[in-house]
Coordinates of C-alpha atoms in Angstrom, one line a residue:
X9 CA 83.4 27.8 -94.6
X10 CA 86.1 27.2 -92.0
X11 CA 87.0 23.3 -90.8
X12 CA 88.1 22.2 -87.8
X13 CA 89.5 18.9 -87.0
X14 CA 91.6 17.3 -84.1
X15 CA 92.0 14.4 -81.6
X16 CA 90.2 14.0 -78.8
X17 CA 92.3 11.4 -76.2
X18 CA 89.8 9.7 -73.4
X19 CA 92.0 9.0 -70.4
X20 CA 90.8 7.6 -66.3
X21 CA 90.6 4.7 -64.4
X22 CA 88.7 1.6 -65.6
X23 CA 84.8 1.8 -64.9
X24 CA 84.2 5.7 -64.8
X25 CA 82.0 5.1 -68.4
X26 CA 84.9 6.5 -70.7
X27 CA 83.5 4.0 -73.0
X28 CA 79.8 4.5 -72.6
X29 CA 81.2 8.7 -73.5
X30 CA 82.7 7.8 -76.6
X31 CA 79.7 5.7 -77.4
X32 CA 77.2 7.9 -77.0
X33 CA 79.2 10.5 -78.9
X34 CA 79.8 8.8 -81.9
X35 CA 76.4 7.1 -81.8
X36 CA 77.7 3.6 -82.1
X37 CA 79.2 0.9 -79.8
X38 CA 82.1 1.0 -80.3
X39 CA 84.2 0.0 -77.3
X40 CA 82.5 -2.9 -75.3
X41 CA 81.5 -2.2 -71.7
X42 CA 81.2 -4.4 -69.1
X43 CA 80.9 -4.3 -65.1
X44 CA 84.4 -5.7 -65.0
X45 CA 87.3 -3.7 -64.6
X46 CA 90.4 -3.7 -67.4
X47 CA 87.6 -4.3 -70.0
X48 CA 89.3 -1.9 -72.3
X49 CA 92.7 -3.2 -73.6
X50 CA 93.2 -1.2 -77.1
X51 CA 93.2 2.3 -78.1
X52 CA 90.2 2.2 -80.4
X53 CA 88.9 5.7 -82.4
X54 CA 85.6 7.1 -82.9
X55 CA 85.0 9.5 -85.3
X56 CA 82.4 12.2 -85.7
X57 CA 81.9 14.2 -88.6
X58 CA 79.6 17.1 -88.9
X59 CA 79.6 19.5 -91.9
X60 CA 82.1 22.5 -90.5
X61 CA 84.4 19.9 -87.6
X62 CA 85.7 16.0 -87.7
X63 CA 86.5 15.3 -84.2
X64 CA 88.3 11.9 -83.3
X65 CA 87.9 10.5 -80.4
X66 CA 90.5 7.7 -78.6
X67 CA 88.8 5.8 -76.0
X68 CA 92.0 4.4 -74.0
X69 CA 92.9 1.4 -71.9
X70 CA 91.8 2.5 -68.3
X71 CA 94.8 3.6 -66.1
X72 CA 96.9 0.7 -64.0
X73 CA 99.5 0.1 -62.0
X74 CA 100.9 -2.5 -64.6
X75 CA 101.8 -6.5 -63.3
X76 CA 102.3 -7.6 -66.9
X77 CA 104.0 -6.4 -70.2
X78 CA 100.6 -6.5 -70.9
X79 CA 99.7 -4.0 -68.4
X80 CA 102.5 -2.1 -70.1
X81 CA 101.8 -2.5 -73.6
X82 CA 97.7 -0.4 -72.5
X83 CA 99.8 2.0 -70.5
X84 CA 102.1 2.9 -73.6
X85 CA 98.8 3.1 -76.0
X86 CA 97.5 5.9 -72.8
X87 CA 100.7 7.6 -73.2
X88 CA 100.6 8.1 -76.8
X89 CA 97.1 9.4 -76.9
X90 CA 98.1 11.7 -74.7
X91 CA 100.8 13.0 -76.9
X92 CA 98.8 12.6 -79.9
X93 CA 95.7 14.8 -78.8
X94 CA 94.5 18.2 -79.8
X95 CA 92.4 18.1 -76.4
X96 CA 92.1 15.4 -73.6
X97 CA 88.8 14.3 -71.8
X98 CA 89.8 13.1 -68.4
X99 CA 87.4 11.0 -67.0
X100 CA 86.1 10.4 -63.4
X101 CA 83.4 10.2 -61.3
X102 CA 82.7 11.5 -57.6
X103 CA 84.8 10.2 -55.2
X104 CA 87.2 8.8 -57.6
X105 CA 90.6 9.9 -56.6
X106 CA 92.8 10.0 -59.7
X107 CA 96.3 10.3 -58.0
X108 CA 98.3 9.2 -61.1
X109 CA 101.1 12.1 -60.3
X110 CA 103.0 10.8 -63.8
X111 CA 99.6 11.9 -65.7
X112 CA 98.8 14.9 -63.8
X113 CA 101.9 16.4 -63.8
X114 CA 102.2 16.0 -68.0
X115 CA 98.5 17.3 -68.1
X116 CA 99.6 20.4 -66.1
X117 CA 102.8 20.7 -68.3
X118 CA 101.5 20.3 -71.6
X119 CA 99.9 23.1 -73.7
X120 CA 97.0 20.4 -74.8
X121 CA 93.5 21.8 -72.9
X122 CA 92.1 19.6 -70.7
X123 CA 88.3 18.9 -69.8
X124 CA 87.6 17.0 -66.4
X125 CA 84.4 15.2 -66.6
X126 CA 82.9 14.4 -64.0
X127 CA 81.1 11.6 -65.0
X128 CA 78.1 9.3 -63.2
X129 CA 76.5 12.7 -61.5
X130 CA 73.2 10.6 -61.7
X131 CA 74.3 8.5 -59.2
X132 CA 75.6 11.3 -56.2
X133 CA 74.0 14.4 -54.7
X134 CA 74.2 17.7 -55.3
X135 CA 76.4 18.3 -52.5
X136 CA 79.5 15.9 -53.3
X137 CA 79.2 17.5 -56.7
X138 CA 80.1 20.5 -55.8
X139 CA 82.5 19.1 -53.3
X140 CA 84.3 16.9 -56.7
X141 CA 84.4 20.1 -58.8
X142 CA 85.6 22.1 -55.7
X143 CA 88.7 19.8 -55.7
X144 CA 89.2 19.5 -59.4
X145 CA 89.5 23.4 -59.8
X146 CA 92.6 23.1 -57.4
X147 CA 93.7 20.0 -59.1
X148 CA 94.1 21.3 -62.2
X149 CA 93.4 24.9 -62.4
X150 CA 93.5 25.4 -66.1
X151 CA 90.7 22.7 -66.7
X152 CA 87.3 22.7 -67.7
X153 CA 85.6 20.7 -65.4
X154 CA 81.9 20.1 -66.9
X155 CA 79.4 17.2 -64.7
X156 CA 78.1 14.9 -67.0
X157 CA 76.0 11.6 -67.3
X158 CA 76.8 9.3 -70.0
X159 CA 74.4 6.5 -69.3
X160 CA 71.6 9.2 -69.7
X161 CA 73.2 11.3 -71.7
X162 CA 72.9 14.3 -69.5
X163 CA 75.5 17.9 -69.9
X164 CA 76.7 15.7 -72.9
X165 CA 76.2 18.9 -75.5
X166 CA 78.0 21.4 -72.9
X167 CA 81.0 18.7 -73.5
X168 CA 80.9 18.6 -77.2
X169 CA 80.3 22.5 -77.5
X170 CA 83.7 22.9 -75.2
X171 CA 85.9 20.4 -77.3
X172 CA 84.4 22.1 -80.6
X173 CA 86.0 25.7 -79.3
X174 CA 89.4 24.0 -78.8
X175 CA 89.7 22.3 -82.1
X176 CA 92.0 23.8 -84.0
X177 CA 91.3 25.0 -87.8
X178 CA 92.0 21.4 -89.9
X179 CA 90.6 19.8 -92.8
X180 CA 89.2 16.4 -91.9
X181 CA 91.7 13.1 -91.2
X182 CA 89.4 10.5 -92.5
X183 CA 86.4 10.6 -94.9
X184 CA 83.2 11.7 -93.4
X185 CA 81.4 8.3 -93.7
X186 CA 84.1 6.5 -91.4
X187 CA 83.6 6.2 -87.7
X188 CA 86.3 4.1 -86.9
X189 CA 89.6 3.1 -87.8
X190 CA 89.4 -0.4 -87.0
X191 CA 88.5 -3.7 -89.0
X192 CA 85.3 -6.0 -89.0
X193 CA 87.9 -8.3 -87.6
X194 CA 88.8 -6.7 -84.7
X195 CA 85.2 -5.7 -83.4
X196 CA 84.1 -9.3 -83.8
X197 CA 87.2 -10.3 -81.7
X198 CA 85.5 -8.1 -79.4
X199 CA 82.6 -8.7 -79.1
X200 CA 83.6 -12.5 -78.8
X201 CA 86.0 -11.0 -75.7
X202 CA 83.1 -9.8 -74.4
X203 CA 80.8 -12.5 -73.6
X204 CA 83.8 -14.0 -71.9
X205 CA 83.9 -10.8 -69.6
X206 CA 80.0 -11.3 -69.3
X207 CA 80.1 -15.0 -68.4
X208 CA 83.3 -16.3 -67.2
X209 CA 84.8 -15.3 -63.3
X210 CA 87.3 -15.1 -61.9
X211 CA 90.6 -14.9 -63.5
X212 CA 89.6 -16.2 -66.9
X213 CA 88.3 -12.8 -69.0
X214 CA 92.0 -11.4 -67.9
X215 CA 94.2 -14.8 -69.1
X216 CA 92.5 -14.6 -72.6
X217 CA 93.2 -12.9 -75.6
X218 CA 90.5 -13.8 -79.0
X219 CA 92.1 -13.7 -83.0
X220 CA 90.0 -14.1 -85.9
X221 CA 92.2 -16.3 -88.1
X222 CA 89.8 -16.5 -90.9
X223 CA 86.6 -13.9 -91.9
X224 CA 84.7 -15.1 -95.4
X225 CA 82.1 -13.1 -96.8
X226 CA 79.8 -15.1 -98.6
X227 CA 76.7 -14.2 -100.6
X228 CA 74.3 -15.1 -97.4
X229 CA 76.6 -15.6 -94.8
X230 CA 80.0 -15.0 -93.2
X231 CA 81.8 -17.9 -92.3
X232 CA 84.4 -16.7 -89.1
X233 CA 87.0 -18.7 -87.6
X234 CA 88.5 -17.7 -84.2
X235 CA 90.9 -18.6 -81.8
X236 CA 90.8 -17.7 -77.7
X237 CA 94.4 -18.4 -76.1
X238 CA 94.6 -18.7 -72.4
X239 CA 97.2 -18.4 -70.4
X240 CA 97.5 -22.2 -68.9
X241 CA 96.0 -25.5 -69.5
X242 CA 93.4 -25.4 -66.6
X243 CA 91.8 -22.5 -67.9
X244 CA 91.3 -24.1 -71.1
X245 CA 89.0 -26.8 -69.1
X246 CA 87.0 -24.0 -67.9
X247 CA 86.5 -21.9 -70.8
X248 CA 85.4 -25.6 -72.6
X249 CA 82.9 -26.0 -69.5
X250 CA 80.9 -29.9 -69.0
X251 CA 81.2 -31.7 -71.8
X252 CA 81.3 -28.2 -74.0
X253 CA 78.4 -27.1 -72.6
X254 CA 80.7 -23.5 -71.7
X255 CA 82.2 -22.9 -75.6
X256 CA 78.5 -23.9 -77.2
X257 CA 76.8 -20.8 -75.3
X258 CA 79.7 -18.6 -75.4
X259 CA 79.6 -19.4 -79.4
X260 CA 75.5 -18.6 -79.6
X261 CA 75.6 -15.2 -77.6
X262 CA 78.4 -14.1 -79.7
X263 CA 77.1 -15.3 -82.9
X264 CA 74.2 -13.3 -82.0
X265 CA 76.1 -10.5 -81.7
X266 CA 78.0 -10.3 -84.5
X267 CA 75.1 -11.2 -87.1
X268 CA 73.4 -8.1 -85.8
X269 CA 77.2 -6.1 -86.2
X270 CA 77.4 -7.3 -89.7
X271 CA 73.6 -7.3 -90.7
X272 CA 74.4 -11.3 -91.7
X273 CA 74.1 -15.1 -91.0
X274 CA 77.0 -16.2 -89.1
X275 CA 78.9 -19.0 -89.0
X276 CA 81.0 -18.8 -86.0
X277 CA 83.6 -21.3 -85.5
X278 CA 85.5 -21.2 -81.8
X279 CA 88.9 -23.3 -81.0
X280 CA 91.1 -23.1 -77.9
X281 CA 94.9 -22.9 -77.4
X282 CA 97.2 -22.7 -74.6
X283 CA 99.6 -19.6 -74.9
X284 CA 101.5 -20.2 -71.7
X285 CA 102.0 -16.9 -69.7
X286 CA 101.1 -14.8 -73.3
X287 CA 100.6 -11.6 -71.6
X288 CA 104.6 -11.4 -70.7
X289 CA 105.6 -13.1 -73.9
X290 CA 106.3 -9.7 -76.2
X291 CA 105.9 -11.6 -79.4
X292 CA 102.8 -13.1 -78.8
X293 CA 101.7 -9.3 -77.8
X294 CA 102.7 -8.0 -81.0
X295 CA 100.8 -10.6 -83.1
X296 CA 97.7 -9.4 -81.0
X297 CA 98.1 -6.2 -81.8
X298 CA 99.7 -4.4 -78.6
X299 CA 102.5 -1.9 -78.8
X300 CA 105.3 -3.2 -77.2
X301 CA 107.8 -0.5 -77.3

């Protein structure tokens, strides 16, 4: 029997679901979504493995005019997904006009094949749908430009059955019971990152950036120790909250969370530090993980 294999990059603006699309087609959250934008910082993989095709999907920081070298650090991580994929899912929605030239142009360049999904189709009418796919097919006339609903998981198959005729002939890249190639300790980071998103306004979920110093797995329980930095002392005050009324609920939801990620009793143990002005500092982006070249 014949195997194919090959990379699937997920590239668009923040909130057009790329997330909630590599979620639903690995069947397990994965990338945290959130109503706020930027939610997505690292390139983080999804695999999917079926008995003839492994297909590995790279949901991607959303694209953004970057203000920090962090900005730049998720722009670079877009960049090489695009040159590391075997096909590229770009993401949109109706009336969402992705004008990113740079992207466009390399899309239109490369040899890579391209699916536009149009995603969020639930929430339009019939008639700006066709209008969206009308303008796609002159965008990028070499595209297949498939409607889709993540949320409800609607045209999802017609998606999969169009990257499973592009993948190339491959033996698998990972063992077939992976689905990720990321640590424990880097999805309870995130889930810690995103009750912040969930609770906290304003500037704060963009000044903050969560490490797991310590993870120990114990017969009955799992004893974590992380650290949030923020950006400058004031924000340190908030995050705290009266009297550490803030950190004590951010600590349960998260605890919650995590016990039902790990199938264990928590422990979860939450300090603050000030990292002035980390997301232009490019060794404090390094040590959290962000390519900086």
């Amino acid at each position: 029997m014949s195997h194919k294999a090959g990379f699937v990059s997920i590239i668009g603006y923040p909130n057009v679901g790329k997330s909630t699309l590599m979620n639903a087609f690995v069947g397990e959250q994965l990338s945290i979504i959130t109503p706020k934008a930027q939610t997505t910082r690292h390139r983080i993989m999804g695999i999917l493995s079926g008995d003839d095709y492994q297909i590995v999907y790279s949901d991607t920081p959303g694209v953004i005019k970057p203000h920090y070298r962090l900005h730049q650090a998720m722009m670079s991580a877009v960049f090489a997904a695009l040159e590391d994929a075997d096909v590229v899912l770009l993401v949109t929605e109706p009336g969402n006009e992705f004008n990113e030239e740079t992207i466009l142009r390399k899309l239109r360049d490369s040899k890579t094949p391209v699916i536009v999904v149009i995603n969020k189709i639930d929430l339009g009418n019939m008639e700006s749908l066709e209008a969206e796919v009308e303008k796609w097919k002159e965008k990028m006339n070499q595209a297949t430009i498939l409607p889709v609903s993540a949320v409800h998981r609607a045209n999802l198959d017609q998606v999969f059955k169009a990257i499973y005729r592009l993948l190339p002939d491959a033996p698998p890249f990972y063992p077939k019971d992976e689905i990720t190639d990321r640590s424990q300790r880097f999805f309870v980071s995130e889930i810690i990152r995103e009750k912040i998103l969930l609770n906290y306004g304003q500037e704060i979920p963009y000044s903050i950036e969560v490490c797991v110093e310590s993870f120990k797995e114990e017969d009955t329980i799992t004893r974590i120790e992380a650290t949030i930095y923020v950006a400058r002392e004031t924000q340190k005050g908030i995050l705290l909250g009266h009297q550490g009324s803030a950190i004590k609920k951010l600590g349960t939801l998260a605890r919650k969370d995590i016990e039902t990620f790990l199938e264990q009793h928590v422990y979860l143990e939450l300090r603050i530090k000030v990292a002035k002005n980390w997301r232009e500092d490019e060794r404090a982006l390094r040590r959290f993980g962000y390519p900086t070249e």
